[in-house]
Amino acid sequence: DVQMTQSPSNLAASPGESVSINCKASKSISKYLAWYQQKPGKANKLLIYSGSTLQSGTPSRFSGSGSGTDFTLTIRNLEPEDFGLYYCQQHNEYPPTFGSGTKLEIK
Amino acid sequence: EVQLVESGGGLVQPGRSLKLSCVASGFTFSNYGMNWIRQAPGKGLEWVAYISSGSSYIYYAETVKGRFTISRDNAKNTLYLQMTSLRSEDTALYYCARTLFNYPRVMDAWGQGASVTVS
């Protein structure tokens, strides 16, 4: 299985700031990486797939980059609703595997 | 609005069985592949199983292969997960998730989850 290593585990930032979350695959997954947001009491939300394609409804302040084994989720101009847990997931092969998550908190 | 509502969770003894259901609405269920994904308490997400729109293709995580069975009834807009020989490590919140069209391993809609406790 492809192991996904996500960093950092925790991140604190203020509204208006920019943050980056990294995800590293144990082998090349081409461009096939997705990012999800998880918040208490809400359904998990797909933000980005295929590395950089924004899912319908994802605000443009979110962007994804990378290919091969190294990927980054960048959130610019943080809004209060952006705080929560973020997971990366490779969708290159079965089984789909997730990173361990990054908790984005308000500073 | 796309909605996925899981049910059937609960407390079950090790070795016993449980069947989860997920009722879909707001989209043409029969056109989409579906998944079960779980999350143990305080842990990350783990993909469990996938079934294609017409049930022709089914895949399982190695951790559940031979014990869990994914199925669907397109006439009832319902996805199922039959879980047998349950273990304590199967304790988790089980999410039903729709596959993004043409991207079989991307989940674009999720339910709120059904809690399963094996103890």
PDB file of C-alpha atoms in Angstrom:
ATOM      1  CA  ASP A   1       0.000   0.000   0.000  1.00  0.00           C
ATOM      2  CA  VAL A   2       1.079   3.585  -0.604  1.00  0.00           C
ATOM      3  CA  GLN A   3       1.941   5.278   2.677  1.00  0.00           C
ATOM      4  CA  MET A   4       0.983   8.938   2.949  1.00  0.00           C
ATOM      5  CA  THR A   5       2.939  11.133   5.350  1.00  0.00           C
ATOM      6  CA  GLN A   6       1.336  14.436   6.196  1.00  0.00           C
ATOM      7  CA  SER A   7       2.964  17.401   7.932  1.00  0.00           C
ATOM      8  CA  PRO A   8       2.668  19.238  10.149  1.00  0.00           C
ATOM      9  CA  SER A   9       0.265  17.419  12.468  1.00  0.00           C
ATOM     10  CA  ASN A  10      -0.842  20.680  14.001  1.00  0.00           C
ATOM     11  CA  LEU A  11      -0.822  24.202  12.697  1.00  0.00           C
ATOM     12  CA  ALA A  12      -1.937  27.457  14.287  1.00  0.00           C
ATOM     13  CA  ALA A  13      -2.641  30.563  12.257  1.00  0.00           C
ATOM     14  CA  SER A  14      -4.667  33.742  12.344  1.00  0.00           C
ATOM     15  CA  PRO A  15      -7.451  34.772   9.958  1.00  0.00           C
ATOM     16  CA  GLY A  16      -5.953  36.500   6.938  1.00  0.00           C
ATOM     17  CA  GLU A  17      -2.717  34.526   7.045  1.00  0.00           C
ATOM     18  CA  SER A  18      -1.593  31.869   4.578  1.00  0.00           C
ATOM     19  CA  VAL A  19      -0.693  28.292   5.499  1.00  0.00           C
ATOM     20  CA  SER A  20       0.687  25.240   3.730  1.00  0.00           C
ATOM     21  CA  ILE A  21       0.170  21.558   4.498  1.00  0.00           C
ATOM     22  CA  ASN A  22       2.465  18.957   3.024  1.00  0.00           C
ATOM     23  CA  CYS A  23       1.835  15.397   1.976  1.00  0.00           C
ATOM     24  CA  LYS A  24       4.439  12.871   0.884  1.00  0.00           C
ATOM     25  CA  ALA A  25       3.712   9.542  -0.790  1.00  0.00           C
ATOM     26  CA  SER A  26       5.912   6.482  -0.280  1.00  0.00           C
ATOM     27  CA  LYS A  27       6.072   6.054  -4.055  1.00  0.00           C
ATOM     28  CA  SER A  28       5.065   8.065  -7.096  1.00  0.00           C
ATOM     29  CA  ILE A  29       1.340   8.612  -7.414  1.00  0.00           C
ATOM     30  CA  SER A  30       1.618  10.852 -10.480  1.00  0.00           C
ATOM     31  CA  LYS A  31      -0.799  13.751  -9.920  1.00  0.00           C
ATOM     32  CA  TYR A  32      -3.474  11.709  -8.151  1.00  0.00           C
ATOM     33  CA  LEU A  33      -3.833  13.321  -4.764  1.00  0.00           C
ATOM     34  CA  ALA A  34      -6.970  14.613  -3.084  1.00  0.00           C
ATOM     35  CA  TRP A  35      -7.474  16.908  -0.106  1.00  0.00           C
ATOM     36  CA  TYR A  36     -10.424  16.764   2.300  1.00  0.00           C
ATOM     37  CA  GLN A  37     -11.631  18.963   5.120  1.00  0.00           C
ATOM     38  CA  GLN A  38     -13.208  17.496   8.247  1.00  0.00           C
ATOM     39  CA  LYS A  39     -15.162  19.547  10.768  1.00  0.00           C
ATOM     40  CA  PRO A  40     -17.228  18.400  13.771  1.00  0.00           C
ATOM     41  CA  GLY A  41     -20.884  17.891  12.965  1.00  0.00           C
ATOM     42  CA  LYS A  42     -20.372  18.381   9.238  1.00  0.00           C
ATOM     43  CA  ALA A  43     -19.897  15.924   6.397  1.00  0.00           C
ATOM     44  CA  ASN A  44     -16.340  15.559   5.174  1.00  0.00           C
ATOM     45  CA  LYS A  45     -15.701  17.821   2.227  1.00  0.00           C
ATOM     46  CA  LEU A  46     -13.656  17.146  -0.898  1.00  0.00           C
ATOM     47  CA  LEU A  47     -11.576  20.231  -1.651  1.00  0.00           C
ATOM     48  CA  ILE A  48      -9.139  19.266  -4.382  1.00  0.00           C
ATOM     49  CA  TYR A  49      -8.406  16.198  -6.515  1.00  0.00           C
ATOM     50  CA  SER A  50      -5.819  15.270  -9.109  1.00  0.00           C
ATOM     51  CA  GLY A  51      -3.341  17.379  -7.213  1.00  0.00           C
ATOM     52  CA  SER A  52      -4.651  20.788  -8.209  1.00  0.00           C
ATOM     53  CA  THR A  53      -8.217  20.542  -9.520  1.00  0.00           C
ATOM     54  CA  LEU A  54     -10.615  22.430  -7.284  1.00  0.00           C
ATOM     55  CA  GLN A  55     -13.834  20.587  -6.548  1.00  0.00           C
ATOM     56  CA  SER A  56     -16.953  22.553  -7.401  1.00  0.00           C
ATOM     57  CA  GLY A  57     -17.682  24.946  -4.558  1.00  0.00           C
ATOM     58  CA  THR A  58     -14.142  25.062  -3.184  1.00  0.00           C
ATOM     59  CA  PRO A  59     -13.091  28.691  -2.679  1.00  0.00           C
ATOM     60  CA  SER A  60     -10.231  29.948  -4.852  1.00  0.00           C
ATOM     61  CA  ARG A  61      -8.122  30.713  -1.760  1.00  0.00           C
ATOM     62  CA  PHE A  62      -7.426  26.964  -1.676  1.00  0.00           C
ATOM     63  CA  SER A  63      -4.806  25.622  -4.060  1.00  0.00           C
ATOM     64  CA  GLY A  64      -3.002  22.348  -4.512  1.00  0.00           C
ATOM     65  CA  SER A  65       0.338  21.632  -6.111  1.00  0.00           C
ATOM     66  CA  GLY A  66       2.804  18.838  -6.593  1.00  0.00           C
ATOM     67  CA  SER A  67       3.289  15.594  -8.448  1.00  0.00           C
ATOM     68  CA  GLY A  68       5.117  12.342  -8.013  1.00  0.00           C
ATOM     69  CA  THR A  69       5.620  12.005  -4.270  1.00  0.00           C
ATOM     70  CA  ASP A  70       5.411  15.538  -2.890  1.00  0.00           C
ATOM     71  CA  PHE A  71       2.279  17.636  -2.651  1.00  0.00           C
ATOM     72  CA  THR A  72       1.149  20.816  -0.913  1.00  0.00           C
ATOM     73  CA  LEU A  73      -2.193  22.299   0.040  1.00  0.00           C
ATOM     74  CA  THR A  74      -2.028  26.076   0.400  1.00  0.00           C
ATOM     75  CA  ILE A  75      -4.768  28.185   1.921  1.00  0.00           C
ATOM     76  CA  ARG A  76      -4.382  31.925   1.385  1.00  0.00           C
ATOM     77  CA  ASN A  77      -6.129  34.623   3.362  1.00  0.00           C
ATOM     78  CA  LEU A  78      -7.532  32.231   5.971  1.00  0.00           C
ATOM     79  CA  GLU A  79     -11.192  32.592   6.834  1.00  0.00           C
ATOM     80  CA  PRO A  80     -12.674  31.534  10.209  1.00  0.00           C
ATOM     81  CA  GLU A  81     -14.519  28.642   8.540  1.00  0.00           C
ATOM     82  CA  ASP A  82     -11.233  27.149   7.274  1.00  0.00           C
ATOM     83  CA  PHE A  83     -10.177  25.897  10.680  1.00  0.00           C
ATOM     84  CA  GLY A  84     -10.490  22.151  11.106  1.00  0.00           C
ATOM     85  CA  LEU A  85      -8.814  18.910  10.127  1.00  0.00           C
ATOM     86  CA  TYR A  86      -7.303  18.333   6.691  1.00  0.00           C
ATOM     87  CA  TYR A  87      -6.465  14.981   5.142  1.00  0.00           C
ATOM     88  CA  CYS A  88      -4.608  14.102   1.982  1.00  0.00           C
ATOM     89  CA  GLN A  89      -5.449  10.908   0.099  1.00  0.00           C
ATOM     90  CA  GLN A  90      -3.836   9.221  -2.861  1.00  0.00           C
ATOM     91  CA  HIS A  91      -6.250   8.150  -5.582  1.00  0.00           C
ATOM     92  CA  ASN A  92      -3.719   6.607  -7.946  1.00  0.00           C
ATOM     93  CA  GLU A  93      -4.336   2.993  -6.960  1.00  0.00           C
ATOM     94  CA  TYR A  94      -6.209   0.634  -4.658  1.00  0.00           C
ATOM     95  CA  PRO A  95      -6.370   0.773  -1.763  1.00  0.00           C
ATOM     96  CA  PRO A  96      -6.861   4.526  -1.527  1.00  0.00           C
ATOM     97  CA  THR A  97      -4.816   5.680   1.461  1.00  0.00           C
ATOM     98  CA  PHE A  98      -5.012   8.755   3.630  1.00  0.00           C
ATOM     99  CA  GLY A  99      -2.500  10.868   5.464  1.00  0.00           C
ATOM    100  CA  SER A 100      -2.717  11.102   9.235  1.00  0.00           C
ATOM    101  CA  GLY A 101      -4.289  14.565   9.157  1.00  0.00           C
ATOM    102  CA  THR A 102      -3.361  18.146   9.972  1.00  0.00           C
ATOM    103  CA  LYS A 103      -5.297  20.086  12.562  1.00  0.00           C
ATOM    104  CA  LEU A 104      -5.528  23.752  11.625  1.00  0.00           C
ATOM    105  CA  GLU A 105      -6.343  25.872  14.651  1.00  0.00           C
ATOM    106  CA  ILE A 106      -6.943  29.524  15.279  1.00  0.00           C
ATOM    107  CA  LYS A 107      -3.952  31.274  16.848  1.00  0.00           C
TER     108      LYS A 107
ATOM    109  CA  GLU B   1     -29.017  18.317  -2.428  1.00  0.00           C
ATOM    110  CA  VAL B   2     -26.930  15.173  -2.178  1.00  0.00           C
ATOM    111  CA  GLN B   3     -27.636  13.295   1.037  1.00  0.00           C
ATOM    112  CA  LEU B   4     -26.181  10.090   2.412  1.00  0.00           C
ATOM    113  CA  VAL B   5     -27.641   8.776   5.654  1.00  0.00           C
ATOM    114  CA  GLU B   6     -26.062   5.815   7.412  1.00  0.00           C
ATOM    115  CA  SER B   7     -27.811   3.586   9.914  1.00  0.00           C
ATOM    116  CA  GLY B   8     -27.418   0.247  11.619  1.00  0.00           C
ATOM    117  CA  GLY B   9     -24.528   1.026  13.901  1.00  0.00           C
ATOM    118  CA  GLY B  10     -24.364   0.029  17.545  1.00  0.00           C
ATOM    119  CA  LEU B  11     -22.626  -1.970  20.234  1.00  0.00           C
ATOM    120  CA  VAL B  12     -21.778  -5.545  19.290  1.00  0.00           C
ATOM    121  CA  GLN B  13     -19.715  -8.302  20.905  1.00  0.00           C
ATOM    122  CA  PRO B  14     -16.508  -9.556  19.307  1.00  0.00           C
ATOM    123  CA  GLY B  15     -17.163 -12.279  16.775  1.00  0.00           C
ATOM    124  CA  ARG B  16     -20.713 -11.147  16.061  1.00  0.00           C
ATOM    125  CA  SER B  17     -22.167  -9.519  12.949  1.00  0.00           C
ATOM    126  CA  LEU B  18     -23.694  -6.179  12.060  1.00  0.00           C
ATOM    127  CA  LYS B  19     -25.121  -4.712   8.864  1.00  0.00           C
ATOM    128  CA  LEU B  20     -24.868  -1.037   7.998  1.00  0.00           C
ATOM    129  CA  SER B  21     -27.112   0.734   5.514  1.00  0.00           C
ATOM    130  CA  CYS B  22     -26.725   4.021   3.683  1.00  0.00           C
ATOM    131  CA  VAL B  23     -29.701   5.627   1.990  1.00  0.00           C
ATOM    132  CA  ALA B  24     -28.853   8.040  -0.808  1.00  0.00           C
ATOM    133  CA  SER B  25     -30.936  10.903  -2.143  1.00  0.00           C
ATOM    134  CA  GLY B  26     -30.518  13.985  -4.311  1.00  0.00           C
ATOM    135  CA  PHE B  27     -28.717  12.202  -7.145  1.00  0.00           C
ATOM    136  CA  THR B  28     -29.076   9.197  -9.457  1.00  0.00           C
ATOM    137  CA  PHE B  29     -27.643   6.550  -7.157  1.00  0.00           C
ATOM    138  CA  SER B  30     -27.362   3.902  -9.867  1.00  0.00           C
ATOM    139  CA  ASN B  31     -24.861   6.052 -11.799  1.00  0.00           C
ATOM    140  CA  TYR B  32     -22.223   6.246  -9.066  1.00  0.00           C
ATOM    141  CA  GLY B  33     -19.697   3.994  -7.427  1.00  0.00           C
ATOM    142  CA  MET B  34     -19.875   3.997  -3.639  1.00  0.00           C
ATOM    143  CA  ASN B  35     -17.478   3.458  -0.768  1.00  0.00           C
ATOM    144  CA  TRP B  36     -17.334   2.716   2.930  1.00  0.00           C
ATOM    145  CA  ILE B  37     -14.633   4.521   4.866  1.00  0.00           C
ATOM    146  CA  ARG B  38     -14.080   4.313   8.595  1.00  0.00           C
ATOM    147  CA  GLN B  39     -12.460   6.345  11.316  1.00  0.00           C
ATOM    148  CA  ALA B  40     -11.451   4.810  14.633  1.00  0.00           C
ATOM    149  CA  PRO B  41     -11.862   7.081  17.669  1.00  0.00           C
ATOM    150  CA  GLY B  42      -9.220   9.803  17.581  1.00  0.00           C
ATOM    151  CA  LYS B  43      -7.620   8.323  14.461  1.00  0.00           C
ATOM    152  CA  GLY B  44      -7.461   9.083  10.754  1.00  0.00           C
ATOM    153  CA  LEU B  45      -9.519   7.874   7.820  1.00  0.00           C
ATOM    154  CA  GLU B  46      -9.281   4.328   6.493  1.00  0.00           C
ATOM    155  CA  TRP B  47     -10.895   3.238   3.242  1.00  0.00           C
ATOM    156  CA  VAL B  48     -12.817  -0.021   3.692  1.00  0.00           C
ATOM    157  CA  ALA B  49     -14.576  -1.024   0.469  1.00  0.00           C
ATOM    158  CA  TYR B  50     -15.765   0.111  -2.962  1.00  0.00           C
ATOM    159  CA  ILE B  51     -18.581  -1.066  -5.213  1.00  0.00           C
ATOM    160  CA  SER B  52     -19.127   0.127  -8.761  1.00  0.00           C
ATOM    161  CA  SER B  53     -22.429   1.511  -9.966  1.00  0.00           C
ATOM    162  CA  GLY B  54     -23.658  -1.818 -11.305  1.00  0.00           C
ATOM    163  CA  SER B  55     -21.892  -3.964  -8.674  1.00  0.00           C
ATOM    164  CA  SER B  56     -19.516  -5.396 -11.275  1.00  0.00           C
ATOM    165  CA  TYR B  57     -16.389  -4.226  -9.485  1.00  0.00           C
ATOM    166  CA  ILE B  58     -15.841  -4.639  -5.770  1.00  0.00           C
ATOM    167  CA  TYR B  59     -12.669  -3.982  -3.783  1.00  0.00           C
ATOM    168  CA  TYR B  60     -11.833  -4.365  -0.096  1.00  0.00           C
ATOM    169  CA  ALA B  61      -9.123  -3.282   2.266  1.00  0.00           C
ATOM    170  CA  GLU B  62      -6.982  -6.217   3.360  1.00  0.00           C
ATOM    171  CA  THR B  63      -8.005  -5.576   6.959  1.00  0.00           C
ATOM    172  CA  VAL B  64     -11.622  -6.507   6.219  1.00  0.00           C
ATOM    173  CA  LYS B  65     -11.358  -8.865   3.249  1.00  0.00           C
ATOM    174  CA  GLY B  66     -13.208 -12.091   3.893  1.00  0.00           C
ATOM    175  CA  ARG B  67     -15.167 -10.609   6.819  1.00  0.00           C
ATOM    176  CA  PHE B  68     -17.017  -7.637   5.298  1.00  0.00           C
ATOM    177  CA  THR B  69     -19.293  -7.603   2.254  1.00  0.00           C
ATOM    178  CA  ILE B  70     -20.304  -4.463   0.391  1.00  0.00           C
ATOM    179  CA  SER B  71     -23.483  -4.532  -1.670  1.00  0.00           C
ATOM    180  CA  ARG B  72     -26.109  -2.203  -3.056  1.00  0.00           C
ATOM    181  CA  ASP B  73     -29.732  -2.119  -4.133  1.00  0.00           C
ATOM    182  CA  ASN B  74     -30.120   0.495  -6.838  1.00  0.00           C
ATOM    183  CA  ALA B  75     -33.911   0.186  -6.773  1.00  0.00           C
ATOM    184  CA  LYS B  76     -33.855   1.225  -3.123  1.00  0.00           C
ATOM    185  CA  ASN B  77     -31.012   3.780  -3.451  1.00  0.00           C
ATOM    186  CA  THR B  78     -29.261   1.944  -0.658  1.00  0.00           C
ATOM    187  CA  LEU B  79     -25.704   0.843   0.034  1.00  0.00           C
ATOM    188  CA  TYR B  80     -24.905  -1.887   2.543  1.00  0.00           C
ATOM    189  CA  LEU B  81     -21.966  -3.171   4.533  1.00  0.00           C
ATOM    190  CA  GLN B  82     -22.352  -6.604   6.081  1.00  0.00           C
ATOM    191  CA  MET B  83     -19.752  -7.020   8.786  1.00  0.00           C
ATOM    192  CA  THR B  84     -19.020 -10.437  10.292  1.00  0.00           C
ATOM    193  CA  SER B  85     -16.447 -11.803  12.750  1.00  0.00           C
ATOM    194  CA  LEU B  86     -16.140  -8.341  14.230  1.00  0.00           C
ATOM    195  CA  ARG B  87     -13.044  -7.429  16.205  1.00  0.00           C
ATOM    196  CA  SER B  88     -12.287  -4.660  18.670  1.00  0.00           C
ATOM    197  CA  GLU B  89     -10.158  -2.966  16.023  1.00  0.00           C
ATOM    198  CA  ASP B  90     -13.270  -2.583  13.834  1.00  0.00           C
ATOM    199  CA  THR B  91     -14.613  -0.045  16.329  1.00  0.00           C
ATOM    200  CA  ALA B  92     -15.049   3.146  14.319  1.00  0.00           C
ATOM    201  CA  LEU B  93     -17.363   5.651  12.751  1.00  0.00           C
ATOM    202  CA  TYR B  94     -18.314   4.215   9.365  1.00  0.00           C
ATOM    203  CA  TYR B  95     -18.910   6.679   6.552  1.00  0.00           C
ATOM    204  CA  CYS B  96     -20.740   6.029   3.336  1.00  0.00           C
ATOM    205  CA  ALA B  97     -19.204   8.090   0.513  1.00  0.00           C
ATOM    206  CA  ARG B  98     -20.021   8.649  -3.125  1.00  0.00           C
ATOM    207  CA  THR B  99     -17.336   8.357  -5.768  1.00  0.00           C
ATOM    208  CA  LEU B 100     -16.617  11.379  -7.918  1.00  0.00           C
ATOM    209  CA  PHE B 101     -17.883  10.639 -11.417  1.00  0.00           C
ATOM    210  CA  ASN B 102     -15.028   9.188 -13.532  1.00  0.00           C
ATOM    211  CA  TYR B 103     -12.684   9.233 -10.539  1.00  0.00           C
ATOM    212  CA  PRO B 104     -13.315   5.925  -8.743  1.00  0.00           C
ATOM    213  CA  ARG B 105     -11.010   6.578  -5.835  1.00  0.00           C
ATOM    214  CA  VAL B 106     -12.114  10.130  -5.031  1.00  0.00           C
ATOM    215  CA  MET B 107     -14.995  10.657  -2.608  1.00  0.00           C
ATOM    216  CA  ASP B 108     -17.063  13.756  -3.351  1.00  0.00           C
ATOM    217  CA  ALA B 109     -19.961  13.321  -0.931  1.00  0.00           C
ATOM    218  CA  TRP B 110     -19.977  11.813   2.541  1.00  0.00           C
ATOM    219  CA  GLY B 111     -22.553  10.877   5.097  1.00  0.00           C
ATOM    220  CA  GLN B 112     -22.331  11.776   8.774  1.00  0.00           C
ATOM    221  CA  GLY B 113     -21.368   8.263   9.755  1.00  0.00           C
ATOM    222  CA  ALA B 114     -22.672   5.309  11.754  1.00  0.00           C
ATOM    223  CA  SER B 115     -20.894   4.411  14.967  1.00  0.00           C
ATOM    224  CA  VAL B 116     -19.842   0.805  15.507  1.00  0.00           C
ATOM    225  CA  THR B 117     -18.422  -0.319  18.840  1.00  0.00           C
ATOM    226  CA  VAL B 118     -17.108  -3.850  19.205  1.00  0.00           C
ATOM    227  CA  SER B 119     -16.774  -4.734  22.858  1.00  0.00           C
TER     228      SER B 119
END
